[in-house]
Short mmCIF file of C-alpha atoms and ligand atoms in Angstrom, two decimals:
data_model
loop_
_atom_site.label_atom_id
_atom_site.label_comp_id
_atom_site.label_asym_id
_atom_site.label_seq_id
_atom_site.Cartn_x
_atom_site.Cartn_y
_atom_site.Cartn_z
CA UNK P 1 134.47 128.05 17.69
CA UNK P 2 132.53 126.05 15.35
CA UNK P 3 132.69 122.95 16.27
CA UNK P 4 130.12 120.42 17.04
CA UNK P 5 129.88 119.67 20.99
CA UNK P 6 131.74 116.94 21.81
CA UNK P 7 128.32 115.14 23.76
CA UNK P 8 126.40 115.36 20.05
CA UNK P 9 128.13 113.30 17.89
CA UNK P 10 127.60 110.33 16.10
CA UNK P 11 129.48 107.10 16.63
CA UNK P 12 130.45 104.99 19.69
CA UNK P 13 132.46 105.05 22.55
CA UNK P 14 133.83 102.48 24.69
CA UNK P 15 132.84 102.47 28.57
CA UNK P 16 133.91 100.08 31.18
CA UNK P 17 134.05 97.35 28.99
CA UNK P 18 131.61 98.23 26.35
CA UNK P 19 130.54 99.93 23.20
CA UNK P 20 127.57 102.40 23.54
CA UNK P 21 126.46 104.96 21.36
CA UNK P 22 128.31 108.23 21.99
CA UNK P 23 125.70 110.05 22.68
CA UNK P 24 124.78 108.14 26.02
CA UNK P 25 128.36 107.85 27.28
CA UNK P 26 127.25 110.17 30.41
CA UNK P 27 128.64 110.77 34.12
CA UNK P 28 126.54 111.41 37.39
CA UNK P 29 126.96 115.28 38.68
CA UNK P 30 128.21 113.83 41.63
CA UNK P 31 131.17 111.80 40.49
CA UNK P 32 134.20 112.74 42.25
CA UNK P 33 136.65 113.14 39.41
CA UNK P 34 133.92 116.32 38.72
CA UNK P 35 134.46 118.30 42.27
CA UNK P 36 137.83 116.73 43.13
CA UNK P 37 139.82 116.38 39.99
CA UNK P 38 140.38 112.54 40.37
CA UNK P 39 140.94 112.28 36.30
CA UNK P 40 144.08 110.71 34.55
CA UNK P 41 143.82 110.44 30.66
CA UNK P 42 145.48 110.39 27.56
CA UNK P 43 145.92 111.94 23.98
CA UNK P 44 146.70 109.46 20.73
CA UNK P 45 146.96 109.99 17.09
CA UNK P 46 146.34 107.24 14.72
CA UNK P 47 148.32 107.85 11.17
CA UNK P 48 147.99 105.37 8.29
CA UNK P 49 145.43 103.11 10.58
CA UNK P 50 147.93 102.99 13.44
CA UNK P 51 148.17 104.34 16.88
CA UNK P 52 151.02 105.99 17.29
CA UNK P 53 153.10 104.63 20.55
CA UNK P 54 149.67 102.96 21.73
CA UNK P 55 151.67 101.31 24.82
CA UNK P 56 153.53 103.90 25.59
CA UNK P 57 150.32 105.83 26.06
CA UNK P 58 148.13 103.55 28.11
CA UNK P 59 151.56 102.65 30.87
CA UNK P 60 151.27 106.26 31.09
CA UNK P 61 147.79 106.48 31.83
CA UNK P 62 148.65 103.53 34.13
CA UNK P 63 151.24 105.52 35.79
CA UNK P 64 149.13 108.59 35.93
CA UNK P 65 146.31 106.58 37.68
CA UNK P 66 149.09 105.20 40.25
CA UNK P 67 149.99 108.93 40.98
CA UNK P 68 146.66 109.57 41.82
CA UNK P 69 146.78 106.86 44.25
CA UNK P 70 143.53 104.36 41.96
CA UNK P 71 144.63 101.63 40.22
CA UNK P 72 142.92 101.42 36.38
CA UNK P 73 140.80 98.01 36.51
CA UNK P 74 142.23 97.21 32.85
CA UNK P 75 145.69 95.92 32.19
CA UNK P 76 147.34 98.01 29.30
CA UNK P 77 147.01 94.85 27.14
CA UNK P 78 143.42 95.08 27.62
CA UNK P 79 143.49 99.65 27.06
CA UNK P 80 145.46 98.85 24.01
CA UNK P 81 143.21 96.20 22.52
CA UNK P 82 140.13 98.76 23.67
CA UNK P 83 141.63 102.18 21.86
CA UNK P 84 142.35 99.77 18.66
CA UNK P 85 138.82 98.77 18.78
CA UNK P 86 137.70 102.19 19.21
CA UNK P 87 139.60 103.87 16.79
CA UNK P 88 138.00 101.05 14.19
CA UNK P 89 134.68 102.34 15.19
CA UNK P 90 135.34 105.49 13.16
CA UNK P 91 136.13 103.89 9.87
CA UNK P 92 139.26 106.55 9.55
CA UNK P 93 142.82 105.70 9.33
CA UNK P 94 144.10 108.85 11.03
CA UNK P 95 141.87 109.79 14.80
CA UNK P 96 142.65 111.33 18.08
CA UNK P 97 141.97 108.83 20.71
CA UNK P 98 141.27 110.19 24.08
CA UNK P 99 141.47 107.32 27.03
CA UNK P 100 139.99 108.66 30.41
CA UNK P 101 140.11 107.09 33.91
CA UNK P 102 138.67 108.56 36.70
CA UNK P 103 136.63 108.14 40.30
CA UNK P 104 132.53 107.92 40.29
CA UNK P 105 129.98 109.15 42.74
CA UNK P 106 130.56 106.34 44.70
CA UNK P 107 131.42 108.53 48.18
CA UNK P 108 131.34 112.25 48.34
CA UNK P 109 133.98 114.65 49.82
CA UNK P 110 138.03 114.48 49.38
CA UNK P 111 137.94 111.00 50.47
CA UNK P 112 137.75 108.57 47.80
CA UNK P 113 138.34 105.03 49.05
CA UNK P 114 134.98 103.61 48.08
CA UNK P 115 134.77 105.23 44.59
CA UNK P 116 134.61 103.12 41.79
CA UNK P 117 137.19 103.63 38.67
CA UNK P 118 135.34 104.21 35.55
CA UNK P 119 137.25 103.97 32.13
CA UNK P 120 136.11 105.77 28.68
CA UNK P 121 137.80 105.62 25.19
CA UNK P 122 136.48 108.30 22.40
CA UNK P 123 138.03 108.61 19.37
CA UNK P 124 137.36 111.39 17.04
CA UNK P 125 138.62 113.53 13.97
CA UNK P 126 141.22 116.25 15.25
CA UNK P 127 143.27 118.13 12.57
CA UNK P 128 146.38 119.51 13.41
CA UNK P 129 146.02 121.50 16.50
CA UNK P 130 147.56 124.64 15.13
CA UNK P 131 146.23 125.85 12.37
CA UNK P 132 148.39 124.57 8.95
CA UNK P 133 149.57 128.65 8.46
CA UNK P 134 150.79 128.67 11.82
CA UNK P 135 152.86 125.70 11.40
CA UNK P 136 154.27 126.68 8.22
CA UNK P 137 154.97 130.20 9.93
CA UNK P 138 155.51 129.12 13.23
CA UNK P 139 153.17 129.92 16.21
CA UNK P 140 153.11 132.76 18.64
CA UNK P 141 153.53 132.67 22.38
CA UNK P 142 153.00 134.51 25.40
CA UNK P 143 154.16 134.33 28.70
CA UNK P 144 151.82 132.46 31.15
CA UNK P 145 150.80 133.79 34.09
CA UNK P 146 151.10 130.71 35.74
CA UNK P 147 153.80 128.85 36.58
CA UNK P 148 154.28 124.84 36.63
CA UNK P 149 154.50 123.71 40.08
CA UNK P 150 157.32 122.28 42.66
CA UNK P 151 157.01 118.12 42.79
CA UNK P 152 156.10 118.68 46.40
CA UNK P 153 153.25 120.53 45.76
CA UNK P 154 151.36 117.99 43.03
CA UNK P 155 151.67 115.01 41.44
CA UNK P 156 153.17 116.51 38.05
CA UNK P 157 154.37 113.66 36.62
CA UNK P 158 150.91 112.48 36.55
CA UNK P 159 148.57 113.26 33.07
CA UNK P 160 146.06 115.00 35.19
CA UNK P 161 143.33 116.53 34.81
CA UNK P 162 143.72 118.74 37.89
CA UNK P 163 146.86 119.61 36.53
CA UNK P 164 145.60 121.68 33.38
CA UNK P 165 143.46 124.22 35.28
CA UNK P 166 146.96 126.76 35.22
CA UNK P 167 147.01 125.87 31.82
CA UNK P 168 143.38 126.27 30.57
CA UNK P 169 144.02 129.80 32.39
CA UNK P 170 147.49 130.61 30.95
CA UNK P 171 146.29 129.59 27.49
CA UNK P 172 142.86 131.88 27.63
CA UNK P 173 145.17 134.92 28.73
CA UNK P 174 147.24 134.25 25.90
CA UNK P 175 144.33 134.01 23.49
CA UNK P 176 143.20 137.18 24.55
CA UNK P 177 146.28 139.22 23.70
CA UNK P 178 146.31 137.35 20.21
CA UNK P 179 148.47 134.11 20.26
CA UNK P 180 148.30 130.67 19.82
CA UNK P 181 149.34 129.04 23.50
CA UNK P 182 151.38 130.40 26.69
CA UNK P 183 155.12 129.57 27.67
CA UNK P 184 155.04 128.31 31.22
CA UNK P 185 157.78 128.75 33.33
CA UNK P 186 158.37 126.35 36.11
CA UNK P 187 158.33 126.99 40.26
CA UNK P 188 162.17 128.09 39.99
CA UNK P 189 161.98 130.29 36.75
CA UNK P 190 163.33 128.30 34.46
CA UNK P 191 161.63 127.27 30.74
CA UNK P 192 159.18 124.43 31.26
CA UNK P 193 156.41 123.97 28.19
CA UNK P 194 153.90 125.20 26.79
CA UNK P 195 150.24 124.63 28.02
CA UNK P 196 150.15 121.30 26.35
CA UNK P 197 153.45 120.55 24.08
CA UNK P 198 157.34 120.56 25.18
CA UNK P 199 159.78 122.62 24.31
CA UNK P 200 162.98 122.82 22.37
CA UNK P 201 165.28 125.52 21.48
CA UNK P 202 168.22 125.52 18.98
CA UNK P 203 171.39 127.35 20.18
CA UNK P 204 174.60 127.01 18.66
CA UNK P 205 172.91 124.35 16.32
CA UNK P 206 172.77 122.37 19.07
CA UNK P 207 169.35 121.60 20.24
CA UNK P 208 168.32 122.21 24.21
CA UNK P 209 165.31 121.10 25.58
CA UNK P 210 164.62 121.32 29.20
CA UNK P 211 165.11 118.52 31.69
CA UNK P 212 161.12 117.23 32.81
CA UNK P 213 161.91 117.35 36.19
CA UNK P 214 158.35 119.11 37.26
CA UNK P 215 155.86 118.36 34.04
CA UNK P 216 155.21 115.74 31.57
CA UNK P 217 157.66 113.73 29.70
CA UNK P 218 156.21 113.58 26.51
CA UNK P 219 156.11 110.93 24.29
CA UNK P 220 156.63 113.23 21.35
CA UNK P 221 159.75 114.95 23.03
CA UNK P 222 161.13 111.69 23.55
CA UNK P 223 160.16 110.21 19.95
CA UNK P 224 161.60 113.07 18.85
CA UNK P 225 165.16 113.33 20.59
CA UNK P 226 165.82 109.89 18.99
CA UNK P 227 165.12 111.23 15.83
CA UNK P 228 167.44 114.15 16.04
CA UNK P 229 169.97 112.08 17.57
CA UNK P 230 169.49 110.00 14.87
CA UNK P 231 170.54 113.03 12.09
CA UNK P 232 173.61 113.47 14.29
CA UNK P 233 172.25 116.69 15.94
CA UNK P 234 173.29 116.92 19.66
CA UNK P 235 170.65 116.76 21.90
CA UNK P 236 171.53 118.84 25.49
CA UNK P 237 168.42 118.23 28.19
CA UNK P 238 169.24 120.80 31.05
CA UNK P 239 167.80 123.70 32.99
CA UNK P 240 167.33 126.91 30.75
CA UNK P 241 166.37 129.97 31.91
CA UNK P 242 164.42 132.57 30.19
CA UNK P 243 167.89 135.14 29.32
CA UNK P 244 169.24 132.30 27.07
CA UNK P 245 166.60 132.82 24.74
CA UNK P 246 167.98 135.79 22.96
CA UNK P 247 170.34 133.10 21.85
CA UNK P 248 168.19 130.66 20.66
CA UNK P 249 168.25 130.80 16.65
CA UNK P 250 164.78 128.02 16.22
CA UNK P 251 162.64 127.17 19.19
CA UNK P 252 159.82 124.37 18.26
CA UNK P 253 157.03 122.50 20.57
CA UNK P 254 156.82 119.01 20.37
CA UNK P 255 153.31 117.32 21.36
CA UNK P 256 150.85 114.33 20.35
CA UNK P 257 147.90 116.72 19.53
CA UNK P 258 150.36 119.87 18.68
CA UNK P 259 153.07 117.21 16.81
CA UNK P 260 156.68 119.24 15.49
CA UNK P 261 155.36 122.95 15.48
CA UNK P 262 157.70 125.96 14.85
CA UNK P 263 157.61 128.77 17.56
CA UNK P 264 157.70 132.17 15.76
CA UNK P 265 158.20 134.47 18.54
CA UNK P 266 157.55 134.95 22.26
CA UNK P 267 155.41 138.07 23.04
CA UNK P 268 157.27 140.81 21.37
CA UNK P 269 161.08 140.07 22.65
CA UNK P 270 162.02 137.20 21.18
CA UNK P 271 161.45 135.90 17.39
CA UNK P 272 162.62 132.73 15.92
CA UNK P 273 163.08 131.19 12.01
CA UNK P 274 161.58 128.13 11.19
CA UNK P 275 164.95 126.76 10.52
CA UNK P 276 166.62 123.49 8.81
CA UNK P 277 167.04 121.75 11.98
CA UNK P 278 162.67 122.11 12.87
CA UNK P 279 162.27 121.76 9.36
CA UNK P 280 164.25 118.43 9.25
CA UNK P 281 162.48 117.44 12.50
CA UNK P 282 158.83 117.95 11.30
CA UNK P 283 159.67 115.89 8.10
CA UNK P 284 160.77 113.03 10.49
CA UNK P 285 158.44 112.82 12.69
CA UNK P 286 155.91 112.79 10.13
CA UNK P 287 157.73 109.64 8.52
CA UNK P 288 157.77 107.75 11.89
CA UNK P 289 154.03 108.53 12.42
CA UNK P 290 153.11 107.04 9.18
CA UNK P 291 155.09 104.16 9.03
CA UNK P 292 157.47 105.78 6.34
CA UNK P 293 161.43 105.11 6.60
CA UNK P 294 162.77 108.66 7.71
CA UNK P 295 164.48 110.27 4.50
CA UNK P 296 168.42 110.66 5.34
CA UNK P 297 168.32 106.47 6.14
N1 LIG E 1 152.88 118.72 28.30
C1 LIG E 1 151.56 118.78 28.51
C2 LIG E 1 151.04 119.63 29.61
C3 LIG E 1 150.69 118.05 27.69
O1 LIG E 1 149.37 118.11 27.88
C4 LIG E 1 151.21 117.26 26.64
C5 LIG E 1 150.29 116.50 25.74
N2 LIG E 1 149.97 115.24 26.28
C6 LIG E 1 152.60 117.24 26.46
C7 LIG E 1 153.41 117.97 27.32
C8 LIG E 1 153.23 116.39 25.38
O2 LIG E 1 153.08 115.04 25.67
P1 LIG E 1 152.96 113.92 24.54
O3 LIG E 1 154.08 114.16 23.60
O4 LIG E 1 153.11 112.66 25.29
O5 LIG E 1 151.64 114.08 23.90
#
């Protein structure tokens, strides 16, 4: 990895209310969202000197914060106006924003009734989170070793930082044997996502995703149903398990940070074209994201 470390930067970031240089945008050791996990955030792209679903984004983080049982002291107006201000601080018209809510070192302990809710907004360069070959070619999974969890076991609705400790694990493990991310399956077996994208699979040349009954409904995945539905391809959102995907023709993730991007093959059983229908897709979604009329209207 060579990139610079995210607390040595240059620029600004926004912090309860204000605009500090990034460099001082620090956190007590004893803030609870360190030992417990109390952390809800977000992920953003800006294209063309717009945030991409901007609202949609900050009720989420709203929502996430609600599911973690603290209310975010800022309404979304107020996030929205915030990111826009913060993504103007870097003088770029495309950014990754990165919102963050999450309990201080007000009380120590699993308890958290006195702690205070602190809110931080960063926004830096992030090119495409697979590399541009892998795109083109598609990218390479492995199975996780984790699985997503049963709704009565964690919030997993919620964007949560607690949440992506299976998935910081399932995606090292996949690293290590040489691909990009890890295919999670959920408590029951079936397909879930990835370690931070959804999935979609084309069978028949219709395309399947599955239903987010136990992880994130991503804006992306939703953004991009309409957009299929839109070229007249039916869109099927169901339970798959893992023996339909000897049928699947294309299989493609869908994420803010990870955006359209082709799946090439799933440890050494299954492989996958990138096909007309991801093709299409990608080509649409990068229309929407920039403002651009999508090409069949
Ligand atoms: N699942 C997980 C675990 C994620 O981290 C993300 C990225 N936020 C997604 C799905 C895709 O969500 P979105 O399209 O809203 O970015």
């Amino acid at each position: 990895m060579d990139e610079v470390p995210y607390d040595d930067r240059d620029g600004v970031i926004w912090l309860n209310g204000q605009v500090i240089p990034w460099r001082d945008a620090k956190l007590h050791v004893l803030s609870h969202a360190l030992h417990y996990a109390s952390s809800v955030f977000e992920g953003m792209r800006a294209y063309n000197g717009n945030i991409f679903e901007l609202t949609a984004h900050n009720e989420r983080l709203h929502n996430s914060a609600e599911m973690l049982g603290f209310q975010i002291p800022y309404s979304v107006a107020e996030l929205d106006s915030a990111c826009r201000e913060t993504f103007k601080t870097t003088g770029a018209t495309e950014a990754y924003i990165r919102p963050i809510a999450w309990r201080g070192p007000e009380q120590m302990g699993v308890s958290a009734q006195a702690c205070k809710i602190n809110v931080a907004i960063a926004a830096w360069q992030w090119p495409a989170y697979f590399t541009p070959e892998a795109r083109m070619k598609g990218i390479s999974l492995d199975w996780a070793p984790y699985r997503r969890p049963d709704p009565r076991t964690a919030p997993v609705h919620a964007k949560a930082a607690g949440l992506y400790m299976i998935c910081t694990l399932s995606k090292h493990a996949a690293e290590a044997n040489g691909s990009s991310d890890a295919l999670m399956l959920d408590w029951r077996g079936q397909l879930a996502e990835t370690t931070g994208a959804n999935l979609f699979l084309i069978i028949d040349g219709k395309i399947n995703t599955p239903t987010p009954d136990c992880f994130l409904d991503g804006i992306t995945r939703r953004s991009v149903i309409k957009l299929a539905q839109k070229r007249g391809y039916e869109v099927i959102e169901r339970a798959i398990f893992p023996e339909e995907l000897s049928k699947a023709t294309e299989m493609f993730v869908t994420g803010t940070a990870a955006e359209v991007t082709p799946i090439s093959n799933i440890a050494k059983e299954y492989y996958f074209e990138v096909g007309t229908i991801t093709k299409t897709l990608m080509s649409d979604y990068d229309d929407l994201v920039n403002g651009r009329s999508i090409a069949a209207e």
